[in-house]
GROMACS .gro file of N, CA and C in nm:
model
  348
    1MET      N    1   0.086  -0.115   0.000
    1MET     CA    2   0.000   0.000   0.000
    1MET      C    3   0.090   0.123   0.000
    2GLY      N    4   0.061   0.214  -0.089
    2GLY     CA    5   0.142   0.334  -0.102
    2GLY      C    6   0.103   0.443  -0.005
    3LEU      N    7   0.184   0.546  -0.003
    3LEU     CA    8   0.161   0.658   0.087
    3LEU      C    9   0.030   0.730   0.054
    4GLY      N   10  -0.001   0.740  -0.076
    4GLY     CA   11  -0.126   0.806  -0.115
    4GLY      C   12  -0.249   0.734  -0.061
    5ALA      N   13  -0.246   0.602  -0.066
    5ALA     CA   14  -0.360   0.525  -0.014
    5ALA      C   15  -0.372   0.541   0.137
    6ILE      N   16  -0.260   0.542   0.206
    6ILE     CA   17  -0.263   0.560   0.352
    6ILE      C   18  -0.319   0.697   0.388
    7ILE      N   19  -0.280   0.798   0.313
    7ILE     CA   20  -0.332   0.933   0.337
    7ILE      C   21  -0.483   0.938   0.312
    8ASN      N   22  -0.528   0.877   0.202
    8ASN     CA   23  -0.671   0.876   0.170
    8ASN      C   24  -0.750   0.807   0.280
    9TYR      N   25  -0.706   0.691   0.325
    9TYR     CA   26  -0.779   0.618   0.429
    9TYR      C   27  -0.776   0.694   0.560
   10SER      N   28  -0.665   0.756   0.592
   10SER     CA   29  -0.654   0.831   0.717
   10SER      C   30  -0.750   0.951   0.717
   11LEU      N   31  -0.753   1.024   0.604
   11LEU     CA   32  -0.844   1.138   0.597
   11LEU      C   33  -0.990   1.093   0.600
   12GLY      N   34  -1.018   0.979   0.542
   12GLY     CA   35  -1.154   0.926   0.548
   12GLY      C   36  -1.194   0.887   0.689
   13ILE      N   37  -1.102   0.829   0.762
   13ILE     CA   38  -1.131   0.793   0.902
   13ILE      C   39  -1.148   0.917   0.988
   14ILE      N   40  -1.068   1.020   0.960
   14ILE     CA   41  -1.084   1.147   1.032
   14ILE      C   42  -1.222   1.205   1.005
   15ALA      N   43  -1.265   1.203   0.880
   15ALA     CA   44  -1.399   1.254   0.846
   15ALA      C   45  -1.507   1.173   0.916
   16LEU      N   46  -1.490   1.040   0.920
   16LEU     CA   47  -1.587   0.957   0.991
   16LEU      C   48  -1.597   0.994   1.138
   17ILE      N   49  -1.483   1.015   1.201
   17ILE     CA   50  -1.481   1.052   1.343
   17ILE      C   51  -1.551   1.186   1.363
   18LEU      N   52  -1.523   1.281   1.274
   18LEU     CA   53  -1.585   1.412   1.287
   18LEU      C   54  -1.737   1.404   1.271
   19TYR      N   55  -1.784   1.325   1.176
   19TYR     CA   56  -1.929   1.310   1.158
   19TYR      C   57  -1.992   1.234   1.275
   20TYR      N   58  -1.920   1.140   1.332
   20TYR     CA   59  -1.974   1.065   1.445
   20TYR      C   60  -1.990   1.156   1.567
   21GLN      N   61  -1.894   1.245   1.586
   21GLN     CA   62  -1.900   1.336   1.702
   21GLN      C   63  -2.010   1.440   1.688
   22THR      N   64  -2.041   1.480   1.565
   22THR     CA   65  -2.145   1.582   1.547
   22THR      C   66  -2.283   1.521   1.531
   23GLU      N   67  -2.290   1.391   1.526
   23GLU     CA   68  -2.416   1.317   1.514
   23GLU      C   69  -2.494   1.352   1.388
   24ARG      N   70  -2.422   1.372   1.277
   24ARG     CA   71  -2.487   1.388   1.147
   24ARG      C   72  -2.493   1.249   1.084
   25ASN      N   73  -2.601   1.178   1.112
   25ASN     CA   74  -2.610   1.036   1.074
   25ASN      C   75  -2.603   1.013   0.925
   26VAL      N   76  -2.673   1.093   0.846
   26VAL     CA   77  -2.676   1.071   0.702
   26VAL      C   78  -2.536   1.091   0.644
   27LEU      N   79  -2.469   1.196   0.684
   27LEU     CA   80  -2.334   1.222   0.633
   27LEU      C   81  -2.234   1.120   0.685
   28PHE      N   82  -2.255   1.071   0.806
   28PHE     CA   83  -2.168   0.968   0.859
   28PHE      C   84  -2.176   0.842   0.773
   29TRP      N   85  -2.298   0.798   0.742
   29TRP     CA   86  -2.314   0.677   0.662
   29TRP      C   87  -2.267   0.698   0.519
   30LEU      N   88  -2.290   0.817   0.465
   30LEU     CA   89  -2.241   0.848   0.331
   30LEU      C   90  -2.089   0.842   0.327
   31CYS      N   91  -2.026   0.899   0.430
   31CYS     CA   92  -1.880   0.897   0.438
   31CYS      C   93  -1.829   0.754   0.452
   32LEU      N   94  -1.899   0.672   0.527
   32LEU     CA   95  -1.860   0.533   0.543
   32LEU      C   96  -1.868   0.458   0.410
   33VAL      N   97  -1.974   0.481   0.335
   33VAL     CA   98  -1.990   0.417   0.203
   33VAL      C   99  -1.881   0.464   0.108
   34VAL      N  100  -1.852   0.594   0.109
   34VAL     CA  101  -1.750   0.647   0.019
   34VAL      C  102  -1.613   0.592   0.056
   35LEU      N  103  -1.584   0.583   0.185
   35LEU     CA  104  -1.456   0.527   0.229
   35LEU      C  105  -1.443   0.381   0.187
   36PHE      N  106  -1.552   0.307   0.199
   36PHE     CA  107  -1.552   0.169   0.153
   36PHE      C  108  -1.529   0.161   0.003
   37ALA      N  109  -1.591   0.250  -0.075
   37ALA     CA  110  -1.574   0.251  -0.220
   37ALA      C  111  -1.430   0.285  -0.259
   38VAL      N  112  -1.367   0.376  -0.188
   38VAL     CA  113  -1.226   0.408  -0.214
   38VAL      C  114  -1.139   0.285  -0.187
   39PHE      N  115  -1.164   0.220  -0.077
   39PHE     CA  116  -1.088   0.100  -0.042
   39PHE      C  117  -1.112  -0.012  -0.143
   40TRP      N  118  -1.236  -0.030  -0.185
   40TRP     CA  119  -1.272  -0.137  -0.278
   40TRP      C  120  -1.209  -0.116  -0.414
   41THR      N  121  -1.220   0.007  -0.469
   41THR     CA  122  -1.162   0.033  -0.600
   41THR      C  123  -1.009   0.024  -0.596
   42HIS      N  124  -0.950   0.066  -0.486
   42HIS     CA  125  -0.805   0.051  -0.473
   42HIS      C  126  -0.765  -0.096  -0.474
   43GLY      N  127  -0.843  -0.179  -0.406
   43GLY     CA  128  -0.814  -0.323  -0.403
   43GLY      C  129  -0.829  -0.387  -0.539
   44ILE      N  130  -0.931  -0.347  -0.615
   44ILE     CA  131  -0.949  -0.404  -0.749
   44ILE      C  132  -0.834  -0.363  -0.840
   45MET      N  133  -0.791  -0.238  -0.830
   45MET     CA  134  -0.677  -0.194  -0.913
   45MET      C  135  -0.551  -0.272  -0.875
   46HIS      N  136  -0.532  -0.295  -0.747
   46HIS     CA  137  -0.417  -0.373  -0.702
   46HIS      C  138  -0.423  -0.515  -0.755
   47ASN      N  139  -0.541  -0.574  -0.755
   47ASN     CA  140  -0.556  -0.711  -0.806
   47ASN      C  141  -0.523  -0.720  -0.954
   48PHE      N  142  -0.563  -0.622  -1.033
   48PHE     CA  143  -0.527  -0.621  -1.176
   48PHE      C  144  -0.376  -0.619  -1.193
   49ALA      N  145  -0.308  -0.530  -1.120
   49ALA     CA  146  -0.164  -0.520  -1.133
   49ALA      C  147  -0.094  -0.647  -1.086
   50MET      N  148  -0.143  -0.707  -0.977
   50MET     CA  149  -0.081  -0.831  -0.927
   50MET      C  150  -0.101  -0.946  -1.025
   51ASP      N  151  -0.217  -0.953  -1.089
   51ASP     CA  152  -0.240  -1.058  -1.188
   51ASP      C  153  -0.143  -1.048  -1.304
   52ILE      N  154  -0.118  -0.927  -1.351
   52ILE     CA  155  -0.023  -0.909  -1.460
   52ILE      C  156   0.118  -0.944  -1.414
   53ALA      N  157   0.155  -0.908  -1.292
   53ALA     CA  158   0.287  -0.943  -1.240
   53ALA      C  159   0.302  -1.095  -1.228
   54LYS      N  160   0.195  -1.165  -1.188
   54LYS     CA  161   0.201  -1.311  -1.179
   54LYS      C  162   0.216  -1.374  -1.317
   55VAL      N  163   0.146  -1.321  -1.415
   55VAL     CA  164   0.156  -1.373  -1.551
   55VAL      C  165   0.299  -1.355  -1.603
   56LYS      N  166   0.358  -1.240  -1.578
   56LYS     CA  167   0.496  -1.215  -1.623
   56LYS      C  168   0.594  -1.310  -1.554
   57ARG      N  169   0.575  -1.334  -1.423
   57ARG     CA  170   0.664  -1.425  -1.352
   57ARG      C  171   0.646  -1.568  -1.401
   58ASP      N  172   0.522  -1.611  -1.425
   58ASP     CA  173   0.498  -1.746  -1.477
   58ASP      C  174   0.559  -1.764  -1.614
   59LEU      N  175   0.552  -1.663  -1.697
   59LEU     CA  176   0.614  -1.669  -1.829
   59LEU      C  177   0.766  -1.682  -1.817
   60LEU      N  178   0.822  -1.606  -1.727
   60LEU     CA  179   0.968  -1.615  -1.705
   60LEU      C  180   1.007  -1.752  -1.652
   61LEU      N  181   0.926  -1.808  -1.563
   61LEU     CA  182   0.955  -1.944  -1.510
   61LEU      C  183   0.946  -2.049  -1.621
   62ARG      N  184   0.844  -2.039  -1.706
   62ARG     CA  185   0.832  -2.133  -1.817
   62ARG      C  186   0.952  -2.122  -1.911
   63ASN      N  187   0.996  -2.001  -1.939
   63ASN     CA  188   1.112  -1.983  -2.025
   63ASN      C  189   1.239  -2.041  -1.963
   64LEU      N  190   1.254  -2.021  -1.832
   64LEU     CA  191   1.371  -2.077  -1.764
   64LEU      C  192   1.367  -2.230  -1.769
   65GLU      N  193   1.251  -2.288  -1.749
   65GLU     CA  194   1.241  -2.435  -1.752
   65GLU      C  195   1.267  -2.489  -1.892
   66ARG      N  196   1.222  -2.418  -1.994
   66ARG     CA  197   1.247  -2.463  -2.132
   66ARG      C  198   1.392  -2.449  -2.172
   67GLU      N  199   1.458  -2.348  -2.117
   67GLU     CA  200   1.600  -2.326  -2.150
   67GLU      C  201   1.693  -2.407  -2.060
   68GLN      N  202   1.635  -2.496  -1.981
   68GLN     CA  203   1.713  -2.578  -1.888
   68GLN      C  204   1.791  -2.489  -1.790
   69GLY      N  205   1.721  -2.388  -1.736
   69GLY     CA  206   1.783  -2.299  -1.639
   69GLY      C  207   1.819  -2.374  -1.512
   70GLY      N  208   1.908  -2.318  -1.435
   70GLY     CA  209   1.951  -2.380  -1.311
   70GLY      C  210   1.839  -2.395  -1.212
   71GLU      N  211   1.838  -2.506  -1.140
   71GLU     CA  212   1.733  -2.532  -1.041
   71GLU      C  213   1.734  -2.426  -0.930
   72ALA      N  214   1.853  -2.380  -0.894
   72ALA     CA  215   1.862  -2.277  -0.789
   72ALA      C  216   1.798  -2.147  -0.836
   73GLU      N  217   1.819  -2.112  -0.962
   73GLU     CA  218   1.760  -1.988  -1.014
   73GLU      C  219   1.609  -1.999  -1.023
   74ILE      N  220   1.559  -2.114  -1.063
   74ILE     CA  221   1.414  -2.134  -1.073
   74ILE      C  222   1.351  -2.127  -0.933
   75ASN      N  223   1.414  -2.191  -0.835
   75ASN     CA  224   1.361  -2.187  -0.698
   75ASN      C  225   1.366  -2.047  -0.639
   76ARG      N  226   1.473  -1.974  -0.671
   76ARG     CA  227   1.485  -1.836  -0.622
   76ARG      C  228   1.373  -1.750  -0.681
   77LEU      N  229   1.344  -1.769  -0.809
   77LEU     CA  230   1.239  -1.692  -0.874
   77LEU      C  231   1.101  -1.729  -0.819
   78LYS      N  232   1.081  -1.857  -0.789
   78LYS     CA  233   0.952  -1.900  -0.735
   78LYS      C  234   0.929  -1.845  -0.594
   79SER      N  235   1.034  -1.834  -0.516
   79SER     CA  236   1.017  -1.791  -0.377
   79SER      C  237   1.027  -1.639  -0.361
   80ALA      N  238   1.065  -1.568  -0.464
   80ALA     CA  239   1.078  -1.421  -0.454
   80ALA      C  240   0.940  -1.358  -0.447
   81PRO      N  241   0.925  -1.255  -0.367
   81PRO     CA  242   0.795  -1.187  -0.361
   81PRO      C  243   0.767  -1.111  -0.490
   82LEU      N  244   0.638  -1.104  -0.524
   82LEU     CA  245   0.600  -1.030  -0.645
   82LEU      C  246   0.610  -0.881  -0.620
   83LYS      N  247   0.665  -0.811  -0.716
   83LYS     CA  248   0.672  -0.666  -0.709
   83LYS      C  249   0.599  -0.609  -0.830
   84ILE      N  250   0.518  -0.511  -0.806
   84ILE     CA  251   0.443  -0.447  -0.913
   84ILE      C  252   0.530  -0.341  -0.976
   85SER      N  253   0.543  -0.347  -1.110
   85SER     CA  254   0.622  -0.249  -1.182
   85SER      C  255   0.529  -0.145  -1.246
   86LYS      N  256   0.588  -0.043  -1.303
   86LYS     CA  257   0.508   0.061  -1.371
   86LYS      C  258   0.431   0.001  -1.489
   87GLN      N  259   0.489  -0.096  -1.558
   87GLN     CA  260   0.420  -0.160  -1.670
   87GLN      C  261   0.297  -0.238  -1.622
   88ASP      N  262   0.307  -0.297  -1.503
   88ASP     CA  263   0.193  -0.371  -1.448
   88ASP      C  264   0.078  -0.276  -1.415
   89LEU      N  265   0.112  -0.156  -1.370
   89LEU     CA  266   0.010  -0.058  -1.337
   89LEU      C  267  -0.065  -0.010  -1.461
   90ASN      N  268   0.000  -0.014  -1.575
   90ASN     CA  269  -0.066   0.027  -1.699
   90ASN      C  270  -0.176  -0.071  -1.741
   91ALA      N  271  -0.178  -0.189  -1.683
   91ALA     CA  272  -0.282  -0.287  -1.715
   91ALA      C  273  -0.415  -0.257  -1.647
   92VAL      N  274  -0.414  -0.168  -1.550
   92VAL     CA  275  -0.537  -0.134  -1.479
   92VAL      C  276  -0.627  -0.054  -1.573
   93PRO      N  277  -0.753  -0.096  -1.589
   93PRO     CA  278  -0.844  -0.023  -1.678
   93PRO      C  279  -0.867   0.121  -1.632
   94ASN      N  280  -0.880   0.209  -1.728
   94ASN     CA  281  -0.897   0.351  -1.697
   94ASN      C  282  -1.025   0.379  -1.618
   95HIS      N  283  -1.132   0.304  -1.646
   95HIS     CA  284  -1.257   0.333  -1.575
   95HIS      C  285  -1.245   0.305  -1.425
   96LEU      N  286  -1.162   0.209  -1.387
   96LEU     CA  287  -1.141   0.184  -1.243
   96LEU      C  288  -1.061   0.297  -1.179
   97THR      N  289  -0.963   0.345  -1.252
   97THR     CA  290  -0.882   0.456  -1.199
   97THR      C  291  -0.967   0.581  -1.184
   98ILE      N  292  -1.050   0.608  -1.283
   98ILE     CA  293  -1.139   0.725  -1.276
   98ILE      C  294  -1.239   0.710  -1.161
   99ALA      N  295  -1.293   0.591  -1.144
   99ALA     CA  296  -1.387   0.568  -1.033
   99ALA      C  297  -1.319   0.590  -0.899
  100ASN      N  298  -1.197   0.539  -0.884
  100ASN     CA  299  -1.123   0.560  -0.759
  100ASN      C  300  -1.095   0.707  -0.735
  101MET      N  301  -1.061   0.779  -0.842
  101MET     CA  302  -1.034   0.922  -0.828
  101MET      C  303  -1.159   0.999  -0.787
  102CYS      N  304  -1.273   0.964  -0.848
  102CYS     CA  305  -1.399   1.032  -0.813
  102CYS      C  306  -1.440   1.005  -0.668
  103TRP      N  307  -1.429   0.880  -0.626
  103TRP     CA  308  -1.462   0.847  -0.487
  103TRP      C  309  -1.367   0.920  -0.390
  104THR      N  310  -1.242   0.930  -0.426
  104THR     CA  311  -1.145   0.998  -0.338
  104THR      C  312  -1.176   1.147  -0.330
  105ILE      N  313  -1.210   1.208  -0.443
  105ILE     CA  314  -1.245   1.350  -0.440
  105ILE      C  315  -1.371   1.372  -0.355
  106LEU      N  316  -1.468   1.284  -0.368
  106LEU     CA  317  -1.589   1.293  -0.286
  106LEU      C  318  -1.554   1.278  -0.138
  107LEU      N  319  -1.460   1.192  -0.106
  107LEU     CA  320  -1.417   1.176   0.032
  107LEU      C  321  -1.353   1.304   0.085
  108TYR      N  322  -1.272   1.370   0.001
  108TYR     CA  323  -1.211   1.498   0.041
  108TYR      C  324  -1.319   1.606   0.061
  109VAL      N  325  -1.419   1.607  -0.025
  109VAL     CA  326  -1.529   1.704  -0.010
  109VAL      C  327  -1.602   1.679   0.121
  110LEU      N  328  -1.628   1.553   0.152
  110LEU     CA  329  -1.693   1.521   0.280
  110LEU      C  330  -1.609   1.562   0.399
  111LEU      N  331  -1.477   1.550   0.386
  111LEU     CA  332  -1.388   1.594   0.494
  111LEU      C  333  -1.396   1.744   0.514
  112VAL      N  334  -1.396   1.819   0.404
  112VAL     CA  335  -1.404   1.965   0.413
  112VAL      C  336  -1.538   2.006   0.473
  113VAL      N  337  -1.647   1.940   0.434
  113VAL     CA  338  -1.779   1.970   0.493
  113VAL      C  339  -1.779   1.938   0.643
  114ALA      N  340  -1.712   1.831   0.681
  114ALA     CA  341  -1.708   1.795   0.823
  114ALA      C  342  -1.629   1.896   0.904
  115LEU      N  343  -1.530   1.957   0.842
  115LEU     CA  344  -1.448   2.054   0.914
  115LEU      C  345  -1.520   2.187   0.935
  116PHE      N  346  -1.617   2.219   0.850
  116PHE     CA  347  -1.686   2.348   0.860
  116PHE      C  348  -1.830   2.334   0.899
   0.00000   0.00000   0.00000
């Protein structure tokens, strides 16, 4: 999870706390739904990128096995953690990114409304 996601979730939780203290029930539940939507769309985008990273690693493993690569190198590659690259992030559909951005902006608007 990146710094941007941590900031978004933290600001959403702050907005939730502010709405809970002022007893604005409708805005509290709206903020909760928006925070859930931000978390959900972020998770879906992460899953797309991880799937592409897994496909790339599996392709590399198949190529190593076909080229009679060393057993130590194949085991090292199998046990290495997956890392998402910039190319993997490009596999995320634009509509998911736009949805996440819209939910995040709505979360910021709710935070500003809670502050005033």
